[in-house]
Short mmCIF file of C-alpha atoms in Angstrom, two decimals:
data_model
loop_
_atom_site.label_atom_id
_atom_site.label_comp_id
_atom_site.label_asym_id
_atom_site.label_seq_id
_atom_site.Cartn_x
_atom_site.Cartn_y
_atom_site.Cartn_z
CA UNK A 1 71.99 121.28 125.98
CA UNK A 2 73.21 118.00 125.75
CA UNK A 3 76.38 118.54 123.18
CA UNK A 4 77.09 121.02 125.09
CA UNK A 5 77.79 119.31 127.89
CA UNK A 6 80.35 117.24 125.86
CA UNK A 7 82.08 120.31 125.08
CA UNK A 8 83.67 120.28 128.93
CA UNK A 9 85.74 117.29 127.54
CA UNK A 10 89.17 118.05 128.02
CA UNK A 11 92.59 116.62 126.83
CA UNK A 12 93.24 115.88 130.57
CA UNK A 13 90.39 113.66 130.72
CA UNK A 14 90.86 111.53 127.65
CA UNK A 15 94.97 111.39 128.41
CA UNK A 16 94.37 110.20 131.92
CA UNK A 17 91.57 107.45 130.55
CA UNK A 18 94.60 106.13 128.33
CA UNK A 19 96.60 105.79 130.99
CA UNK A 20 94.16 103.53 133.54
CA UNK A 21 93.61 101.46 130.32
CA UNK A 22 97.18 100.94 129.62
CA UNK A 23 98.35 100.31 133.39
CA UNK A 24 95.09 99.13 134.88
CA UNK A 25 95.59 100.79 138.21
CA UNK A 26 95.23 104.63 139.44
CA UNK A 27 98.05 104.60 140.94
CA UNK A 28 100.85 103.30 137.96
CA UNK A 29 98.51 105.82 135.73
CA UNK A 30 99.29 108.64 138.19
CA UNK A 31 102.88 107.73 137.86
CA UNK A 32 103.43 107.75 134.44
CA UNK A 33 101.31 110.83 133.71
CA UNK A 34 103.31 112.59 136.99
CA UNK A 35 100.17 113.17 138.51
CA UNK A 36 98.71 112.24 142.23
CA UNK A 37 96.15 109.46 142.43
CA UNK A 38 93.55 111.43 143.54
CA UNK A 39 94.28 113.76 140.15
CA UNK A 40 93.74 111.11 137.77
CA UNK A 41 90.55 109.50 140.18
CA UNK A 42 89.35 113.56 139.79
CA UNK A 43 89.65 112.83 135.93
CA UNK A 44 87.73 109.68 135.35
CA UNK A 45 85.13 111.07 137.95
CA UNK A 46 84.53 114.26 135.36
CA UNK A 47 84.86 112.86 132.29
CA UNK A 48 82.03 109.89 133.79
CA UNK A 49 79.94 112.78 134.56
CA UNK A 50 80.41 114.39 131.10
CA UNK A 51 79.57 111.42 128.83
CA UNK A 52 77.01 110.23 131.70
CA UNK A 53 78.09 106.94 132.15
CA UNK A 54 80.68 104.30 134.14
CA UNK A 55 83.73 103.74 132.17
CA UNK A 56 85.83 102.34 134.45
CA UNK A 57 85.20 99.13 136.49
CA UNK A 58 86.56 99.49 139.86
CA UNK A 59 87.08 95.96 141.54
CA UNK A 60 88.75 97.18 144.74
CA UNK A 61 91.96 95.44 146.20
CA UNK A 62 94.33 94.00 144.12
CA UNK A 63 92.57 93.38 141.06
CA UNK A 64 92.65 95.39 138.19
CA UNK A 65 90.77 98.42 136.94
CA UNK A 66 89.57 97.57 133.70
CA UNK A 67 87.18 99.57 131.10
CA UNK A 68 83.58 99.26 131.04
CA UNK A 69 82.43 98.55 127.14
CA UNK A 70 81.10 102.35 127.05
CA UNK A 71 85.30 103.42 128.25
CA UNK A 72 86.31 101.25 125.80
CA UNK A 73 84.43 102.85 122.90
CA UNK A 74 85.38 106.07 124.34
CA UNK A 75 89.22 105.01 124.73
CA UNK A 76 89.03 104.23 120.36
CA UNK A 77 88.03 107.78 119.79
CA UNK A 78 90.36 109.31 122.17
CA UNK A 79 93.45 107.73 120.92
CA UNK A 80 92.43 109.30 117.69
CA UNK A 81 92.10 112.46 119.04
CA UNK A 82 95.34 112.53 121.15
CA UNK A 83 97.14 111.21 118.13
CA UNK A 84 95.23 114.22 115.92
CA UNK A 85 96.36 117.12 118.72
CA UNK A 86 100.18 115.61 118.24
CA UNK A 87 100.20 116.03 114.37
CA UNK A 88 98.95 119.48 114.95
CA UNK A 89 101.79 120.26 117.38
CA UNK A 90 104.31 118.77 114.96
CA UNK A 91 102.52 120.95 112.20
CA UNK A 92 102.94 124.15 113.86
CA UNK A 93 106.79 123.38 114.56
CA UNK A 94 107.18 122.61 111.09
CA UNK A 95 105.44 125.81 109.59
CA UNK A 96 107.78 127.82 112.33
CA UNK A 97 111.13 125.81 110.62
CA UNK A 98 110.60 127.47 107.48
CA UNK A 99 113.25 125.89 105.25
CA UNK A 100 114.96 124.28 108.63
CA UNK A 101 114.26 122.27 111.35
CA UNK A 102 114.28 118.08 111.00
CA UNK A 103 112.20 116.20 108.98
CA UNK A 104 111.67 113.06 110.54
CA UNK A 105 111.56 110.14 108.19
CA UNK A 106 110.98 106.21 108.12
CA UNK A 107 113.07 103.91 106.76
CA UNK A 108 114.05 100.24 106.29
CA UNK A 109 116.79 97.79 105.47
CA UNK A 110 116.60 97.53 101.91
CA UNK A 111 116.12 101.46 101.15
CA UNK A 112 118.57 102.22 103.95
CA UNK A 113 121.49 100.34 102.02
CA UNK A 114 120.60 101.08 98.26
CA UNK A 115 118.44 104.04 97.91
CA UNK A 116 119.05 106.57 101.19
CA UNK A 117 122.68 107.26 100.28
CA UNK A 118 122.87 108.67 97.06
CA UNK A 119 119.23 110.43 97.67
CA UNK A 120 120.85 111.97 101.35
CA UNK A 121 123.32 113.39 98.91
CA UNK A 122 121.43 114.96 97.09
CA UNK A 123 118.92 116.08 99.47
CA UNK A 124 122.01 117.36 102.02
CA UNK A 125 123.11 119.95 99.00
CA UNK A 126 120.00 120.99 98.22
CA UNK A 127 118.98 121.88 101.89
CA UNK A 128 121.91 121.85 103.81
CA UNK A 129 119.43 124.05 106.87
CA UNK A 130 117.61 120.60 107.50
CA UNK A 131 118.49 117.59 109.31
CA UNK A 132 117.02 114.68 108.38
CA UNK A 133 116.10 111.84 111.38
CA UNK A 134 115.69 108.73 110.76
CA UNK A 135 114.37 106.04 112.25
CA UNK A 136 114.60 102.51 111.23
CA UNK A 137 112.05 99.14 111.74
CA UNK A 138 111.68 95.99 110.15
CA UNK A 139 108.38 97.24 109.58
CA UNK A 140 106.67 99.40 107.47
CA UNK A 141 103.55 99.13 109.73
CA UNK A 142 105.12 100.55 112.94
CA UNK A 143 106.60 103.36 110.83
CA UNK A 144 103.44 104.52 109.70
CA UNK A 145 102.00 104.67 112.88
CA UNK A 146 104.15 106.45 114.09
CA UNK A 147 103.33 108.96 110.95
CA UNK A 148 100.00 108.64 112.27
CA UNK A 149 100.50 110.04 115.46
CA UNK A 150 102.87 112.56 114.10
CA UNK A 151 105.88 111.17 115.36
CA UNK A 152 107.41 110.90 111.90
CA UNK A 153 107.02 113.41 108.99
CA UNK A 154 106.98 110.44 106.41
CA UNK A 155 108.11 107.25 105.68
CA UNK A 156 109.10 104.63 103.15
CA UNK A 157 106.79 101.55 103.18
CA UNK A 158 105.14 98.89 100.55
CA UNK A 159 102.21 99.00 99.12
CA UNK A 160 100.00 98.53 99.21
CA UNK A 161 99.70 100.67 102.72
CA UNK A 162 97.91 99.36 106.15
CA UNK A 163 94.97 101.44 106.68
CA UNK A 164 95.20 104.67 107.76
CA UNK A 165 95.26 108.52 106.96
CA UNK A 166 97.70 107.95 104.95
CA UNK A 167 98.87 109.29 100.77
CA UNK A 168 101.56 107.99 99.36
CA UNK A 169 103.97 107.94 95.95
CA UNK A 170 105.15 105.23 94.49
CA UNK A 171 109.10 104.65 94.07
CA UNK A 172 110.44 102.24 92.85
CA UNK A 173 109.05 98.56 91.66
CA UNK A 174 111.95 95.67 92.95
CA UNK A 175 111.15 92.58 91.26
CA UNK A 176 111.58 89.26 93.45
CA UNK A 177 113.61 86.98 92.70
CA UNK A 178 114.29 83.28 94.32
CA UNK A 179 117.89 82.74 95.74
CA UNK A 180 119.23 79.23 96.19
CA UNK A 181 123.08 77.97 96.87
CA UNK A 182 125.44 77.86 94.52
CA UNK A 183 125.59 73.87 94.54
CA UNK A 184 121.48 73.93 94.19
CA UNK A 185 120.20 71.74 91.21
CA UNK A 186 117.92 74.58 90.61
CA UNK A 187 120.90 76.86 89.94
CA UNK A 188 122.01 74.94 86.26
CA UNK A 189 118.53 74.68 85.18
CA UNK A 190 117.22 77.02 82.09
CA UNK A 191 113.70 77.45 83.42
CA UNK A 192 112.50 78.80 86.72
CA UNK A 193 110.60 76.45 89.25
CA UNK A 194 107.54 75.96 89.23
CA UNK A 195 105.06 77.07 92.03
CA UNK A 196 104.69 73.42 93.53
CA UNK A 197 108.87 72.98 93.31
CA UNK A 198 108.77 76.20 95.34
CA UNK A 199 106.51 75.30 97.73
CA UNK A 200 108.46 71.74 98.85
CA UNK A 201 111.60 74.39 99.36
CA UNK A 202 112.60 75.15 102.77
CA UNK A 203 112.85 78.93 102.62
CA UNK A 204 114.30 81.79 104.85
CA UNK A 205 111.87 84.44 105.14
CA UNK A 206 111.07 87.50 106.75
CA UNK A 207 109.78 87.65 110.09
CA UNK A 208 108.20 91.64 109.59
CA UNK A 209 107.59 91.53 105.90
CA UNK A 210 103.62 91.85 105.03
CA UNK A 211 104.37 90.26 101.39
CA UNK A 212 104.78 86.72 102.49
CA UNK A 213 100.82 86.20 102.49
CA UNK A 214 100.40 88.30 99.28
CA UNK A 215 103.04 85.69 97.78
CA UNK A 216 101.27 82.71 99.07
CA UNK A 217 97.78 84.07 97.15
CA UNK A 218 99.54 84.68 93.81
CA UNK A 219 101.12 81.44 93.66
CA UNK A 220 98.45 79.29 95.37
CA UNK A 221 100.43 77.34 97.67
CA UNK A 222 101.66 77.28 101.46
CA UNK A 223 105.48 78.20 101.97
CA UNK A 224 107.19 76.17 104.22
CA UNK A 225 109.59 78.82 106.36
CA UNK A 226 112.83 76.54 108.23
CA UNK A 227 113.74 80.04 109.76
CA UNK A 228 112.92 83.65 109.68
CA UNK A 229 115.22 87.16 110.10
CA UNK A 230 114.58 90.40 109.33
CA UNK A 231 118.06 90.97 108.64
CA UNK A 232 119.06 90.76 104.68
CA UNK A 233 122.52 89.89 105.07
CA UNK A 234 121.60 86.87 107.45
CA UNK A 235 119.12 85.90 104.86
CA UNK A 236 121.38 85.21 102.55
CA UNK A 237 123.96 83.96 104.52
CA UNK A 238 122.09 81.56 105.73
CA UNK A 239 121.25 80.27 101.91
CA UNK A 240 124.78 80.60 101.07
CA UNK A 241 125.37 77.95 103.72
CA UNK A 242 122.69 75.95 102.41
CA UNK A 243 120.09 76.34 104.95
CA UNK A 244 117.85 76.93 102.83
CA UNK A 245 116.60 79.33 99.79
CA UNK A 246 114.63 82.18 99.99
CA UNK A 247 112.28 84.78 98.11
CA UNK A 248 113.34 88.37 98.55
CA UNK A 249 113.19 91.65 96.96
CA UNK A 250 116.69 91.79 94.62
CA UNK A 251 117.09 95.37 96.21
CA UNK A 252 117.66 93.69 99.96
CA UNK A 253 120.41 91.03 97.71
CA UNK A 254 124.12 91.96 98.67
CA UNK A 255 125.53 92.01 94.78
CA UNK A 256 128.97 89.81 94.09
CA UNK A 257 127.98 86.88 96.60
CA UNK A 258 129.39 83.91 94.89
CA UNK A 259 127.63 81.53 97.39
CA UNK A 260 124.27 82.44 96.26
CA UNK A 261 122.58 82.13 92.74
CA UNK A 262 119.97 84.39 91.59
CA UNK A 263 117.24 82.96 89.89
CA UNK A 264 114.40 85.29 87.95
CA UNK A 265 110.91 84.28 88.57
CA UNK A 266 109.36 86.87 85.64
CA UNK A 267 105.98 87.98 86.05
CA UNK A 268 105.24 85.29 88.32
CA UNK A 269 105.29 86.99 91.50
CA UNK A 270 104.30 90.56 91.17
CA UNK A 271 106.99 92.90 92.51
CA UNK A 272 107.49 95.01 95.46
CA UNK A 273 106.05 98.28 95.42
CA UNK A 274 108.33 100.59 97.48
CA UNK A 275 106.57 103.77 98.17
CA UNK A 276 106.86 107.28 100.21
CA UNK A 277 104.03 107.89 102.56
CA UNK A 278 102.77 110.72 104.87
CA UNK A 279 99.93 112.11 106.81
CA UNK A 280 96.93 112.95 104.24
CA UNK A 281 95.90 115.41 106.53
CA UNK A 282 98.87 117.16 107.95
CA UNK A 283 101.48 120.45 106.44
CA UNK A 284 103.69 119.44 104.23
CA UNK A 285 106.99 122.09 104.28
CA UNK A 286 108.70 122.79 101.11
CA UNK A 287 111.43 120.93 102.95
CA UNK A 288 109.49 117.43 102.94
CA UNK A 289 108.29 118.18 99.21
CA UNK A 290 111.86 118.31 97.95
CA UNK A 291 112.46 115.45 100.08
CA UNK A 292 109.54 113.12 97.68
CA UNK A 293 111.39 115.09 94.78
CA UNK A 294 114.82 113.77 95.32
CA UNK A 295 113.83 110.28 96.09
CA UNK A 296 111.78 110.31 93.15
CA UNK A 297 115.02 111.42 90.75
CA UNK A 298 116.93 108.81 92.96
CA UNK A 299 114.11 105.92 92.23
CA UNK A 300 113.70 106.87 88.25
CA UNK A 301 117.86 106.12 88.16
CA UNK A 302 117.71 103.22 90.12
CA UNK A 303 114.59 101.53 88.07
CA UNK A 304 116.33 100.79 85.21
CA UNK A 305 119.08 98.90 87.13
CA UNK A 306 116.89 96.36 88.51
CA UNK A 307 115.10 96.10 85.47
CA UNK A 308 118.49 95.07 83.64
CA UNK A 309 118.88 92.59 86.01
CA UNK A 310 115.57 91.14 85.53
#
């Protein structure tokens, strides 16, 4: 009879755990769920009984509630769950679109200035029923978690991809490439520097980017960062002024800036991987295949222009 007994767990339960954990009081969890306090008290009480054991500590006064190591366990599992029931919601509005509704999709800097334009284009003509939402981050890992929890129907992202229920295609490979100022000594020279002359640079970098460690491994020594944005433009401002130099993507690199110099490092630093990615485990309409089709035709058109410039 035990597993049976589990069976009584309810959505109720699990979403009112969340929310002691997150505001560590009944009473700020029985806010933000619109609930009473005696509700959400009602809720932990159950779902204590249910699992048959304490998963909230209750310190009384004006300390905080906090969880017990068996509501903390339980809390891991339930944010899976609650994040599994969304999908399914967004799922079922998704099958009742048909060839409409909004596809919700990721993006960031770089794609959002060279690739979403033409491939919105496209994509616009093709299916002019859907409207495409975007959202934007500096991150790739805060868009997919939001995929995650169904929040978005995809997004673009490097790979490789954080862990998580996640497949992906691959894009579009942008080759870095150091930039330096125009007056830079390294600008004149016929052969790149090496990884030790890169390493005594003082470089702009990215403050969200998850390559800057993956750079560090392939060419064996620590980068010294002077500043960080996760803005491209004030990246290479800032080395235009002669702040500094940086290593970026050439696909985040604002073409025709005279106060910059480009500088090919070959296959010394593996490129960036730029990638689609969705839910492994969630409907896919028509609507968000075509959408992987057109950015693959966009991509394949693109490649060859930042291989020329390599």
């Amino acid at each position: 009879m035990e597993p049976d007994r589990w069976l009584g767990i309810e959505l109720r339960h699990l979403t009112a755990l969340e929310a002691v954990a997150r505001e560590g009081s009944f009473g700020r969890a029985a806010k933000s769920l619109g609930y009473t306090q005696s509700a959400v008290s009602q809720q932990i009480a159950a779902l204590e009984r249910i699992v048959g054991a304490r998963l909230v500590e209750r310190p009384g006064g004006p300390r905080p509630v906090s969880l017990t190591d068996a509501g903390e366990l339980l809390l891991r599992h339930a944010e899976a769950i609650v994040a599994r029931l969304s999908a399914a919601q967004a799922d079922i509005a998704a099958l009742a679109d048909g060839e409409g509704g909004v596809l919700r999709v990721g993006i960031y800097q770089s794609v959002g200035q060279r690739i979403l334009p033409e491939l919105m284009r496209r994509y616009a003509a093709a299916w002019p029923r859907v409207e495409i939402a975007l959202t934007e981050s500096a991150s790739d890992a805060e868009l997919l978690a939001l995929v995650e929890r169904g929040e978005l129907d995809m997004t673009f992202a490097d790979l490789p991809l954080v862990e998580g229920p996640f497949e992906a295609v691959e894009l579009l490979r942008d080759p870095y490439v150091l930039i330096v100022p125009a007056g830079s000594p390294l600008a004149g020279r016929d052969t790149p520097p090496t990884r030790r002359e890169i390493a005594e640079l003082d470089l702009i970098g990215y403050r969200s980017c998850r390559s800057t460690q993956r750079i560090e491994n392939v060419l064996r020594e620590r980068l010294n960062f002077v500043f960080r944005s996760d803005h491209n433009g004030t990246v290479q401002g800032l080395v235009g002024a002669g702040v500094g130099a940086a290593l970026v993507p050439r696909l985040t690199l604002e073409p025709h800036d005279e106060s910059v110099v480009e500088i090919d490092l070959g296959p010394r630093v593996p490129p960036r991987l730029i990638a689609l990615a969705w839910h492994r485990d969630r409907y896919r309409t028509p609507a968000a295949h075509a959408f992987v089709d057109t950015a693959l035709q966009v991509s394949a058109e693109l490649q060859p222009e930042t291989a020329a410039a390599a």
